[in-house]
Every structure is written in structure tokens, then in C-alpha cells.
Amino acid sequence: APIIQIENMTKTYTLGGEVVHALRGVSLQIEKGDFLAIIGPSGSGKSTFMNMIGCLDRPDSGSYILDGKEIEKMKDNELATIRNEKIGFVFQNFHLLAKLTALENVELPLLYRGVKVKERKKIAYECLEKVGLKDRAHHLPNQLSGGQQQRVAIARALVGSPPILLADEPTGALDSKTSKEIIQIMKQLNEQGHTIILITHDWEVANEAKRIVRIQDGQLFEERGDFVGTY
Ligand code: ADP
Ligand code: ADP
């Protein structure tokens, strides 16, 4: 079965009496081991859809089966548990804590989960190694380049061994050479079995994925991926 099955999902926002249709009946199946890019211009519904895929918010209607689990039937605490188990998040602006070293940032999700210090450090080092940053473990974020900071953030997303990596504009704050390095790491993680979902407005980034869907006005369209440029 697909790892993600979304059927006819809708989401509207009401803002000052005006209704915004952010998702207009979106359906999407993602197979295990896929590397999917979701591309669209600003305001097209990318963040809204990412929040749904990541179980950070709930749709108004539609169904969502995540790795065999029916999301719409879950209580909020169950949703938080499944999110932690299934999905590692990567964001545009890294979201690292400035006063913690790379290693401590990577350890943090494990600390919250009550993992003991020795085990925590072991896993955190392993994850830093996966992104080629073990030798920067004791640096603070401001002692690292943007690309290195994003690699720390990817390592942090990996500590729970989530089957899915959900990256929201992970290259949006990086130059094009560094972007390519980050995409390269994501490709390696994909080869190691992680399902990757990458949200972007940059065709150069999207074209690196195995599959591309375009989002426009809250609707999804399958793409071949021979476009160029950015939105
Ligand atoms: P993108 O991430 O592609 O820029 P969004 O999902 O953020 O798109 O937004 C889709 C539409 O929903 C836009 O018209 C946006 O203005 C609107 N929207 C998003 N979040 C809210 C919100 N919290 N309240 C009202 N409107 C929102
Ligand atoms: P960026 O601007 O860096 O792409 P955002 O701060 O817009 O990322 O985050 C996108 C969405 O994810 C928002 O709905 C936000 O509330 C949520 N979010 C941000 N950081 C985290 C986090 N560490 N864990 C879970 N959700 C988060």
C-alpha cells in the first residue's frame, strides 16, 4: 500500500469574513521509497498542504491514511505520536537553537522522548555522520555555514528514524551550489529507504525529484518536470 493516501482533501480559511479555499479537493498517493517534489507559487497552498501531510493541522474534509493509519479518526495526542514516529521535518530557516551545539540540537528530540544520554549521543553522532557533519558536532549554529546548518537540521529530523522526510523549502535560504549539496544528501537518504517529500518553488530543485506535482490555487497537477526557472 502507498505510505501516504490522501483523498479529496479540502481546507478553507476565513479571514475577516472572506473565505479562502486553500485546498480544493486534493488527492495524492505517495509510494514508499518515492522522492516527490511539490512545487507551486506563493499562495498556492503549499504550506497548508504540508501542514496536512505533516499532521500539523487538520483538513475540513477528505481522508488521509498515513502508513496504514487513518488520520481523521485520531485524537490530537494520537496524532502527535504518529507524527513523531513517521515524519522528520526540515524547514527553510533551519530552526536550530542558537545556544546549543550541532550535536545538542540533533539530540534534542531524543531528550524529549526520554532517551538516556549515552544512547542519545550515539544516535546523534550517527545522524550527523549521515549528513557528513560529524567533525562539526561541537560547533554552534553561528559557527556553521547555511548549508551546514541545514545539514544539522536534517540530522535532527533523522534521529527517530522516520520513514518520511518532509522538507518545506529546505533550499530556500541557500545559494544554488549549496542547494545542490542539500538535494544530494536528500537523494542519498532516499536511496537508504526514506520517502522524501520536498516542497519548493524552484524548478531546478524540483527537477531532481523522482516525481513532481504542481500545486496551483489549491489543486494538484502531475508534472513531467521539464520546466525551468522559479516562481
Ligand atoms: P503557500 O505556502 O503556497 O504560499 P499557503 O498554504 O500559505 O500557500 O496559502 C494558501 C492560501 O491560503 C493563500 O491564499 C493564503 O493567503 C491563505 N492562508 C494560508 N494560511 C492562512 C490563515 N491562517 N488564515 C487565512 N488565510 C490563510
Ligand atoms: P519556514 O518559514 O522555515 O519554511 P515555518 O516556520 O513557516 O517554516 O514552518 C512551517 C509550518 O511548520 C508552520 O505551520 C509552523 O507552525 C510549523 N513548524 C515550524 N517549526 C516546527 C517544529 N519545530 N515542529 C513542528 N512544526 C513546526
PDB file of C-alpha atoms and ligand atoms in Angstrom:
ATOM      1  CA  ALA A   1       0.000   0.000   0.000  1.00  0.00           C
ATOM      2  CA  PRO A   2       1.165   3.595  -0.542  1.00  0.00           C
ATOM      3  CA  ILE A   3       2.762   5.192   2.511  1.00  0.00           C
ATOM      4  CA  ILE A   4       0.537   8.248   2.014  1.00  0.00           C
ATOM      5  CA  GLN A   5      -3.024   8.149   0.683  1.00  0.00           C
ATOM      6  CA  ILE A   6      -4.883  11.437   0.584  1.00  0.00           C
ATOM      7  CA  GLU A   7      -8.349  11.611  -0.953  1.00  0.00           C
ATOM      8  CA  ASN A   8     -10.321  14.718  -1.772  1.00  0.00           C
ATOM      9  CA  MET A   9      -8.863  16.910   0.940  1.00  0.00           C
ATOM     10  CA  THR A  10     -10.237  20.416   1.391  1.00  0.00           C
ATOM     11  CA  LYS A  11      -9.222  23.297   3.628  1.00  0.00           C
ATOM     12  CA  THR A  12     -10.667  26.786   3.809  1.00  0.00           C
ATOM     13  CA  TYR A  13      -9.622  29.713   5.941  1.00  0.00           C
ATOM     14  CA  THR A  14     -11.922  32.547   6.924  1.00  0.00           C
ATOM     15  CA  LEU A  15     -10.200  35.863   7.174  1.00  0.00           C
ATOM     16  CA  GLY A  16     -12.193  38.961   8.004  1.00  0.00           C
ATOM     17  CA  GLY A  17     -15.389  37.457   6.606  1.00  0.00           C
ATOM     18  CA  GLU A  18     -13.660  36.355   3.412  1.00  0.00           C
ATOM     19  CA  VAL A  19     -13.340  32.633   2.640  1.00  0.00           C
ATOM     20  CA  VAL A  20     -10.047  31.426   1.172  1.00  0.00           C
ATOM     21  CA  HIS A  21     -10.080  27.984  -0.462  1.00  0.00           C
ATOM     22  CA  ALA A  22      -6.528  26.853   0.279  1.00  0.00           C
ATOM     23  CA  LEU A  23      -7.082  23.197  -0.765  1.00  0.00           C
ATOM     24  CA  ARG A  24      -9.864  22.341  -3.201  1.00  0.00           C
ATOM     25  CA  GLY A  25     -10.272  18.578  -3.163  1.00  0.00           C
ATOM     26  CA  VAL A  26      -6.690  17.364  -3.311  1.00  0.00           C
ATOM     27  CA  SER A  27      -5.876  13.670  -3.821  1.00  0.00           C
ATOM     28  CA  LEU A  28      -2.368  12.261  -3.677  1.00  0.00           C
ATOM     29  CA  GLN A  29      -0.805   8.830  -3.257  1.00  0.00           C
ATOM     30  CA  ILE A  30       2.857   8.516  -2.423  1.00  0.00           C
ATOM     31  CA  GLU A  31       4.612   5.166  -2.632  1.00  0.00           C
ATOM     32  CA  LYS A  32       7.216   4.023  -0.117  1.00  0.00           C
ATOM     33  CA  GLY A  33      10.682   4.977  -1.304  1.00  0.00           C
ATOM     34  CA  ASP A  34       9.496   7.766  -3.571  1.00  0.00           C
ATOM     35  CA  PHE A  35      11.124  11.198  -3.825  1.00  0.00           C
ATOM     36  CA  LEU A  36       8.319  13.646  -4.507  1.00  0.00           C
ATOM     37  CA  ALA A  37       8.585  17.376  -5.118  1.00  0.00           C
ATOM     38  CA  ILE A  38       5.555  19.586  -4.596  1.00  0.00           C
ATOM     39  CA  ILE A  39       6.043  22.819  -6.500  1.00  0.00           C
ATOM     40  CA  GLY A  40       3.894  25.926  -6.658  1.00  0.00           C
ATOM     41  CA  PRO A  41       3.964  29.706  -6.445  1.00  0.00           C
ATOM     42  CA  SER A  42       3.452  31.713  -3.273  1.00  0.00           C
ATOM     43  CA  GLY A  43      -0.125  31.448  -2.025  1.00  0.00           C
ATOM     44  CA  SER A  44      -0.884  28.268  -3.998  1.00  0.00           C
ATOM     45  CA  GLY A  45      -1.462  26.170  -0.872  1.00  0.00           C
ATOM     46  CA  LYS A  46       1.957  24.562  -0.312  1.00  0.00           C
ATOM     47  CA  SER A  47       2.240  25.350   3.401  1.00  0.00           C
ATOM     48  CA  THR A  48      -1.357  24.380   4.002  1.00  0.00           C
ATOM     49  CA  PHE A  49      -0.810  21.046   2.269  1.00  0.00           C
ATOM     50  CA  MET A  50       2.477  20.463   4.082  1.00  0.00           C
ATOM     51  CA  ASN A  51       0.707  21.070   7.393  1.00  0.00           C
ATOM     52  CA  MET A  52      -1.849  18.419   6.411  1.00  0.00           C
ATOM     53  CA  ILE A  53       0.711  15.859   5.227  1.00  0.00           C
ATOM     54  CA  GLY A  54       2.724  16.500   8.391  1.00  0.00           C
ATOM     55  CA  CYS A  55      -0.344  16.161  10.659  1.00  0.00           C
ATOM     56  CA  LEU A  56       0.301  19.664  11.979  1.00  0.00           C
ATOM     57  CA  ASP A  57      -3.247  20.719  11.102  1.00  0.00           C
ATOM     58  CA  ARG A  58      -6.498  19.012  10.110  1.00  0.00           C
ATOM     59  CA  PRO A  59      -8.418  19.391   6.870  1.00  0.00           C
ATOM     60  CA  ASP A  60     -12.112  20.377   6.684  1.00  0.00           C
ATOM     61  CA  SER A  61     -12.901  17.221   4.731  1.00  0.00           C
ATOM     62  CA  GLY A  62     -11.232  14.334   2.962  1.00  0.00           C
ATOM     63  CA  SER A  63      -9.394  11.248   4.110  1.00  0.00           C
ATOM     64  CA  TYR A  64      -5.764  10.673   4.964  1.00  0.00           C
ATOM     65  CA  ILE A  65      -4.158   7.294   5.540  1.00  0.00           C
ATOM     66  CA  LEU A  66      -0.551   7.601   6.725  1.00  0.00           C
ATOM     67  CA  ASP A  67       1.375   4.323   6.696  1.00  0.00           C
ATOM     68  CA  GLY A  68      -1.838   2.377   7.269  1.00  0.00           C
ATOM     69  CA  LYS A  69      -3.215   4.699   9.954  1.00  0.00           C
ATOM     70  CA  GLU A  70      -6.463   6.619   9.431  1.00  0.00           C
ATOM     71  CA  ILE A  71      -5.537  10.123  10.495  1.00  0.00           C
ATOM     72  CA  GLU A  72      -9.013  11.671  10.597  1.00  0.00           C
ATOM     73  CA  LYS A  73     -10.127   9.237  13.310  1.00  0.00           C
ATOM     74  CA  MET A  74      -7.273  10.106  15.645  1.00  0.00           C
ATOM     75  CA  LYS A  75      -7.349  12.269  18.713  1.00  0.00           C
ATOM     76  CA  ASP A  76      -4.831  15.104  18.915  1.00  0.00           C
ATOM     77  CA  ASN A  77      -2.454  13.204  21.222  1.00  0.00           C
ATOM     78  CA  GLU A  78      -2.512  10.162  18.911  1.00  0.00           C
ATOM     79  CA  LEU A  79      -1.804  12.475  16.007  1.00  0.00           C
ATOM     80  CA  ALA A  80       1.242  13.895  17.791  1.00  0.00           C
ATOM     81  CA  THR A  81       2.532  10.369  18.418  1.00  0.00           C
ATOM     82  CA  ILE A  82       2.116   9.257  14.828  1.00  0.00           C
ATOM     83  CA  ARG A  83       3.738  12.478  13.603  1.00  0.00           C
ATOM     84  CA  ASN A  84       6.795  11.850  15.767  1.00  0.00           C
ATOM     85  CA  GLU A  85       7.030   8.263  14.598  1.00  0.00           C
ATOM     86  CA  LYS A  86       6.502   8.718  10.899  1.00  0.00           C
ATOM     87  CA  ILE A  87       7.767  12.143   9.877  1.00  0.00           C
ATOM     88  CA  GLY A  88      11.001  14.079  10.147  1.00  0.00           C
ATOM     89  CA  PHE A  89      10.604  17.807   9.429  1.00  0.00           C
ATOM     90  CA  VAL A  90      13.085  20.104   7.709  1.00  0.00           C
ATOM     91  CA  PHE A  91      12.378  23.833   7.365  1.00  0.00           C
ATOM     92  CA  GLN A  92      13.670  26.702   5.265  1.00  0.00           C
ATOM     93  CA  ASN A  93      15.226  28.563   8.165  1.00  0.00           C
ATOM     94  CA  PHE A  94      16.717  25.511   9.914  1.00  0.00           C
ATOM     95  CA  HIS A  95      15.029  26.208  13.291  1.00  0.00           C
ATOM     96  CA  LEU A  96      18.189  25.397  15.251  1.00  0.00           C
ATOM     97  CA  LEU A  97      18.635  26.581  18.818  1.00  0.00           C
ATOM     98  CA  ALA A  98      21.467  29.143  18.814  1.00  0.00           C
ATOM     99  CA  LYS A  99      22.892  28.271  22.217  1.00  0.00           C
ATOM    100  CA  LEU A 100      23.145  24.547  21.571  1.00  0.00           C
ATOM    101  CA  THR A 101      25.909  22.842  19.596  1.00  0.00           C
ATOM    102  CA  ALA A 102      25.156  20.874  16.435  1.00  0.00           C
ATOM    103  CA  LEU A 103      25.213  17.656  18.453  1.00  0.00           C
ATOM    104  CA  GLU A 104      22.922  19.043  21.162  1.00  0.00           C
ATOM    105  CA  ASN A 105      20.452  20.293  18.544  1.00  0.00           C
ATOM    106  CA  VAL A 106      20.355  16.839  16.991  1.00  0.00           C
ATOM    107  CA  GLU A 107      19.964  15.203  20.412  1.00  0.00           C
ATOM    108  CA  LEU A 108      17.048  17.386  21.455  1.00  0.00           C
ATOM    109  CA  PRO A 109      14.152  15.319  20.030  1.00  0.00           C
ATOM    110  CA  LEU A 110      15.611  12.280  21.786  1.00  0.00           C
ATOM    111  CA  LEU A 111      15.856  14.185  25.077  1.00  0.00           C
ATOM    112  CA  TYR A 112      12.130  14.985  24.768  1.00  0.00           C
ATOM    113  CA  ARG A 113      11.487  11.295  24.195  1.00  0.00           C
ATOM    114  CA  GLY A 114      13.336  10.333  27.346  1.00  0.00           C
ATOM    115  CA  VAL A 115      16.242   8.573  25.659  1.00  0.00           C
ATOM    116  CA  LYS A 116      19.230   8.235  28.017  1.00  0.00           C
ATOM    117  CA  VAL A 117      22.264  10.428  27.450  1.00  0.00           C
ATOM    118  CA  LYS A 118      24.675   7.765  26.157  1.00  0.00           C
ATOM    119  CA  GLU A 119      22.208   6.384  23.647  1.00  0.00           C
ATOM    120  CA  ARG A 120      21.237   9.936  22.672  1.00  0.00           C
ATOM    121  CA  LYS A 121      24.799  10.934  21.857  1.00  0.00           C
ATOM    122  CA  LYS A 122      25.399   7.729  19.921  1.00  0.00           C
ATOM    123  CA  ILE A 123      22.338   8.245  17.706  1.00  0.00           C
ATOM    124  CA  ALA A 124      23.030  11.974  17.275  1.00  0.00           C
ATOM    125  CA  TYR A 125      26.622  11.285  16.127  1.00  0.00           C
ATOM    126  CA  GLU A 126      25.356   8.645  13.697  1.00  0.00           C
ATOM    127  CA  CYS A 127      22.860  11.083  12.218  1.00  0.00           C
ATOM    128  CA  LEU A 128      25.493  13.824  11.918  1.00  0.00           C
ATOM    129  CA  GLU A 129      27.685  11.285  10.148  1.00  0.00           C
ATOM    130  CA  LYS A 130      24.904  10.529   7.658  1.00  0.00           C
ATOM    131  CA  VAL A 131      24.909  14.184   6.596  1.00  0.00           C
ATOM    132  CA  GLY A 132      28.713  14.395   6.579  1.00  0.00           C
ATOM    133  CA  LEU A 133      28.991  16.702   9.574  1.00  0.00           C
ATOM    134  CA  LYS A 134      30.434  14.598  12.380  1.00  0.00           C
ATOM    135  CA  ASP A 135      33.545  16.796  12.530  1.00  0.00           C
ATOM    136  CA  ARG A 136      31.370  19.850  13.295  1.00  0.00           C
ATOM    137  CA  ALA A 137      29.474  18.254  16.181  1.00  0.00           C
ATOM    138  CA  HIS A 138      30.656  20.765  18.788  1.00  0.00           C
ATOM    139  CA  HIS A 139      30.163  23.912  16.729  1.00  0.00           C
ATOM    140  CA  LEU A 140      27.374  26.348  17.461  1.00  0.00           C
ATOM    141  CA  PRO A 141      24.964  27.176  14.615  1.00  0.00           C
ATOM    142  CA  ASN A 142      26.544  30.616  14.076  1.00  0.00           C
ATOM    143  CA  GLN A 143      29.925  28.914  13.533  1.00  0.00           C
ATOM    144  CA  LEU A 144      28.447  26.951  10.628  1.00  0.00           C
ATOM    145  CA  SER A 145      27.541  27.932   7.066  1.00  0.00           C
ATOM    146  CA  GLY A 146      23.901  27.917   5.958  1.00  0.00           C
ATOM    147  CA  GLY A 147      24.355  24.597   4.196  1.00  0.00           C
ATOM    148  CA  GLN A 148      25.989  23.078   7.284  1.00  0.00           C
ATOM    149  CA  GLN A 149      23.164  24.374   9.472  1.00  0.00           C
ATOM    150  CA  GLN A 150      20.646  22.774   7.162  1.00  0.00           C
ATOM    151  CA  ARG A 151      22.574  19.510   7.383  1.00  0.00           C
ATOM    152  CA  VAL A 152      22.322  19.701  11.184  1.00  0.00           C
ATOM    153  CA  ALA A 153      18.579  20.213  10.788  1.00  0.00           C
ATOM    154  CA  ILE A 154      18.382  17.164   8.516  1.00  0.00           C
ATOM    155  CA  ALA A 155      20.342  15.115  11.060  1.00  0.00           C
ATOM    156  CA  ARG A 156      17.886  16.241  13.745  1.00  0.00           C
ATOM    157  CA  ALA A 157      14.992  15.141  11.527  1.00  0.00           C
ATOM    158  CA  LEU A 158      16.570  11.680  11.249  1.00  0.00           C
ATOM    159  CA  VAL A 159      17.056  10.820  14.932  1.00  0.00           C
ATOM    160  CA  GLY A 160      13.743   8.994  15.291  1.00  0.00           C
ATOM    161  CA  SER A 161      14.400   7.019  12.067  1.00  0.00           C
ATOM    162  CA  PRO A 162      11.203   8.337  10.478  1.00  0.00           C
ATOM    163  CA  PRO A 163      10.170   6.615   7.233  1.00  0.00           C
ATOM    164  CA  ILE A 164       9.208  10.006   5.764  1.00  0.00           C
ATOM    165  CA  LEU A 165      11.241  13.180   5.484  1.00  0.00           C
ATOM    166  CA  LEU A 166       9.076  16.255   4.873  1.00  0.00           C
ATOM    167  CA  ALA A 167      11.104  19.279   3.809  1.00  0.00           C
ATOM    168  CA  ASP A 168       9.491  22.705   3.427  1.00  0.00           C
ATOM    169  CA  GLU A 169      11.635  24.878   1.118  1.00  0.00           C
ATOM    170  CA  PRO A 170      14.838  23.334   2.524  1.00  0.00           C
ATOM    171  CA  THR A 171      16.961  25.198  -0.031  1.00  0.00           C
ATOM    172  CA  GLY A 172      15.029  28.475   0.109  1.00  0.00           C
ATOM    173  CA  ALA A 173      17.693  30.235   2.208  1.00  0.00           C
ATOM    174  CA  LEU A 174      20.694  28.745   0.359  1.00  0.00           C
ATOM    175  CA  ASP A 175      22.686  29.642  -2.769  1.00  0.00           C
ATOM    176  CA  SER A 176      22.383  27.342  -5.738  1.00  0.00           C
ATOM    177  CA  LYS A 177      25.623  25.402  -5.167  1.00  0.00           C
ATOM    178  CA  THR A 178      24.721  24.724  -1.525  1.00  0.00           C
ATOM    179  CA  SER A 179      21.166  23.851  -2.576  1.00  0.00           C
ATOM    180  CA  LYS A 180      22.550  21.143  -4.825  1.00  0.00           C
ATOM    181  CA  GLU A 181      24.553  19.672  -1.915  1.00  0.00           C
ATOM    182  CA  ILE A 182      21.433  19.549   0.248  1.00  0.00           C
ATOM    183  CA  ILE A 183      19.421  17.881  -2.527  1.00  0.00           C
ATOM    184  CA  GLN A 184      22.284  15.415  -2.950  1.00  0.00           C
ATOM    185  CA  ILE A 185      22.038  14.451   0.733  1.00  0.00           C
ATOM    186  CA  MET A 186      18.290  14.000   0.345  1.00  0.00           C
ATOM    187  CA  LYS A 187      18.884  11.727  -2.647  1.00  0.00           C
ATOM    188  CA  GLN A 188      21.258   9.616  -0.538  1.00  0.00           C
ATOM    189  CA  LEU A 189      18.693   9.375   2.241  1.00  0.00           C
ATOM    190  CA  ASN A 190      16.125   8.374  -0.369  1.00  0.00           C
ATOM    191  CA  GLU A 191      18.452   5.623  -1.581  1.00  0.00           C
ATOM    192  CA  GLN A 192      18.750   4.441   2.032  1.00  0.00           C
ATOM    193  CA  GLY A 193      14.973   3.987   2.061  1.00  0.00           C
ATOM    194  CA  HIS A 194      13.484   7.228   3.338  1.00  0.00           C
ATOM    195  CA  THR A 195      10.468   8.520   1.456  1.00  0.00           C
ATOM    196  CA  ILE A 196      11.175  12.180   0.682  1.00  0.00           C
ATOM    197  CA  ILE A 197       8.616  14.925   0.200  1.00  0.00           C
ATOM    198  CA  LEU A 198      10.151  18.212  -0.821  1.00  0.00           C
ATOM    199  CA  ILE A 199       8.189  21.441  -1.067  1.00  0.00           C
ATOM    200  CA  THR A 200       9.715  24.105  -3.276  1.00  0.00           C
ATOM    201  CA  HIS A 201       9.033  26.954  -5.672  1.00  0.00           C
ATOM    202  CA  ASP A 202      12.225  26.247  -7.629  1.00  0.00           C
ATOM    203  CA  TRP A 203      12.050  24.042 -10.727  1.00  0.00           C
ATOM    204  CA  GLU A 204      15.787  23.396 -10.597  1.00  0.00           C
ATOM    205  CA  VAL A 205      15.264  21.776  -7.200  1.00  0.00           C
ATOM    206  CA  ALA A 206      12.015  20.020  -8.168  1.00  0.00           C
ATOM    207  CA  ASN A 207      13.577  18.510 -11.282  1.00  0.00           C
ATOM    208  CA  GLU A 208      15.931  16.487  -9.062  1.00  0.00           C
ATOM    209  CA  ALA A 209      12.975  14.551  -7.610  1.00  0.00           C
ATOM    210  CA  LYS A 210      11.677  11.247  -8.994  1.00  0.00           C
ATOM    211  CA  ARG A 211       8.173  12.653  -9.264  1.00  0.00           C
ATOM    212  CA  ILE A 212       6.766  16.188  -9.357  1.00  0.00           C
ATOM    213  CA  VAL A 213       3.310  17.500  -8.563  1.00  0.00           C
ATOM    214  CA  ARG A 214       2.427  21.138  -9.108  1.00  0.00           C
ATOM    215  CA  ILE A 215       0.003  22.914  -6.822  1.00  0.00           C
ATOM    216  CA  GLN A 216      -1.954  25.858  -8.120  1.00  0.00           C
ATOM    217  CA  ASP A 217      -4.931  27.535  -6.463  1.00  0.00           C
ATOM    218  CA  GLY A 218      -5.296  24.634  -4.085  1.00  0.00           C
ATOM    219  CA  GLN A 219      -5.353  21.954  -6.778  1.00  0.00           C
ATOM    220  CA  LEU A 220      -2.721  19.348  -7.693  1.00  0.00           C
ATOM    221  CA  PHE A 221      -1.412  18.503 -11.154  1.00  0.00           C
ATOM    222  CA  GLU A 222       1.060  15.767 -12.049  1.00  0.00           C
ATOM    223  CA  GLU A 223       4.114  17.155 -13.891  1.00  0.00           C
ATOM    224  CA  ARG A 224       6.800  15.701 -16.113  1.00  0.00           C
ATOM    225  CA  GLY A 225       9.425  18.099 -14.797  1.00  0.00           C
ATOM    226  CA  ASP A 226      10.919  19.734 -17.842  1.00  0.00           C
ATOM    227  CA  PHE A 227      10.239  23.301 -16.759  1.00  0.00           C
ATOM    228  CA  VAL A 228      12.960  25.746 -15.752  1.00  0.00           C
ATOM    229  CA  GLY A 229      13.137  28.825 -13.524  1.00  0.00           C
ATOM    230  CA  THR A 230      11.468  29.778 -10.281  1.00  0.00           C
ATOM    231  CA  TYR A 231       8.034  31.042  -9.327  1.00  0.00           C
TER     232      TYR A 231
HETATM  233  P1  ADP B   1       1.936  28.809   0.005  1.00  0.00           P
HETATM  234  O1  ADP B   1       2.594  28.024   1.079  1.00  0.00           O
HETATM  235  O2  ADP B   1       1.968  28.134  -1.332  1.00  0.00           O
HETATM  236  O3  ADP B   1       2.406  30.225  -0.066  1.00  0.00           O
HETATM  237  P2  ADP B   1      -0.404  28.808   1.759  1.00  0.00           P
HETATM  238  O4  ADP B   1      -0.826  27.407   2.017  1.00  0.00           O
HETATM  239  O5  ADP B   1       0.371  29.513   2.792  1.00  0.00           O
HETATM  240  O6  ADP B   1       0.370  28.866   0.342  1.00  0.00           O
HETATM  241  O7  ADP B   1      -1.698  29.669   1.454  1.00  0.00           O
HETATM  242  C1  ADP B   1      -2.761  29.252   0.581  1.00  0.00           C
HETATM  243  C2  ADP B   1      -3.872  30.292   0.653  1.00  0.00           C
HETATM  244  O8  ADP B   1      -4.455  30.254   1.949  1.00  0.00           O
HETATM  245  C3  ADP B   1      -3.386  31.707   0.435  1.00  0.00           C
HETATM  246  O9  ADP B   1      -4.404  32.421  -0.226  1.00  0.00           O
HETATM  247  C4  ADP B   1      -3.193  32.220   1.844  1.00  0.00           C
HETATM  248  O10 ADP B   1      -3.342  33.607   1.893  1.00  0.00           O
HETATM  249  C5  ADP B   1      -4.300  31.509   2.600  1.00  0.00           C
HETATM  250  N1  ADP B   1      -3.972  31.260   4.014  1.00  0.00           N
HETATM  251  C6  ADP B   1      -2.973  30.474   4.477  1.00  0.00           C
HETATM  252  N2  ADP B   1      -2.962  30.427   5.824  1.00  0.00           N
HETATM  253  C7  ADP B   1      -3.999  31.212   6.229  1.00  0.00           C
HETATM  254  C8  ADP B   1      -4.542  31.566   7.504  1.00  0.00           C
HETATM  255  N3  ADP B   1      -4.029  31.101   8.641  1.00  0.00           N
HETATM  256  N4  ADP B   1      -5.618  32.397   7.518  1.00  0.00           N
HETATM  257  C9  ADP B   1      -6.148  32.857   6.377  1.00  0.00           C
HETATM  258  N5  ADP B   1      -5.716  32.550   5.149  1.00  0.00           N
HETATM  259  C10 ADP B   1      -4.647  31.740   5.058  1.00  0.00           C
HETATM  260  P1  ADP B   2       9.931  28.101   7.233  1.00  0.00           P
HETATM  261  O1  ADP B   2       9.424  29.500   7.181  1.00  0.00           O
HETATM  262  O2  ADP B   2      11.295  27.973   7.806  1.00  0.00           O
HETATM  263  O3  ADP B   2       9.748  27.334   5.930  1.00  0.00           O
HETATM  264  P2  ADP B   2       7.740  27.776   9.044  1.00  0.00           P
HETATM  265  O4  ADP B   2       8.225  28.388  10.308  1.00  0.00           O
HETATM  266  O5  ADP B   2       6.864  28.560   8.137  1.00  0.00           O
HETATM  267  O6  ADP B   2       9.000  27.257   8.218  1.00  0.00           O
HETATM  268  O7  ADP B   2       7.027  26.413   9.389  1.00  0.00           O
HETATM  269  C1  ADP B   2       6.054  25.823   8.546  1.00  0.00           C
HETATM  270  C2  ADP B   2       4.967  25.176   9.409  1.00  0.00           C
HETATM  271  O8  ADP B   2       5.529  24.212  10.308  1.00  0.00           O
HETATM  272  C3  ADP B   2       4.219  26.159  10.281  1.00  0.00           C
HETATM  273  O9  ADP B   2       2.856  25.776  10.308  1.00  0.00           O
HETATM  274  C4  ADP B   2       4.820  26.006  11.669  1.00  0.00           C
HETATM  275  O10 ADP B   2       3.880  26.226  12.683  1.00  0.00           O
HETATM  276  C5  ADP B   2       5.266  24.556  11.668  1.00  0.00           C
HETATM  277  N1  ADP B   2       6.514  24.350  12.416  1.00  0.00           N
HETATM  278  C6  ADP B   2       7.590  25.169  12.460  1.00  0.00           C
HETATM  279  N2  ADP B   2       8.568  24.650  13.223  1.00  0.00           N
HETATM  280  C7  ADP B   2       8.124  23.458  13.672  1.00  0.00           C
HETATM  281  C8  ADP B   2       8.666  22.432  14.502  1.00  0.00           C
HETATM  282  N3  ADP B   2       9.896  22.507  15.014  1.00  0.00           N
HETATM  283  N4  ADP B   2       7.922  21.331  14.768  1.00  0.00           N
HETATM  284  C9  ADP B   2       6.688  21.232  14.256  1.00  0.00           C
HETATM  285  N5  ADP B   2       6.105  22.171  13.471  1.00  0.00           N
HETATM  286  C10 ADP B   2       6.797  23.268  13.182  1.00  0.00           C
END
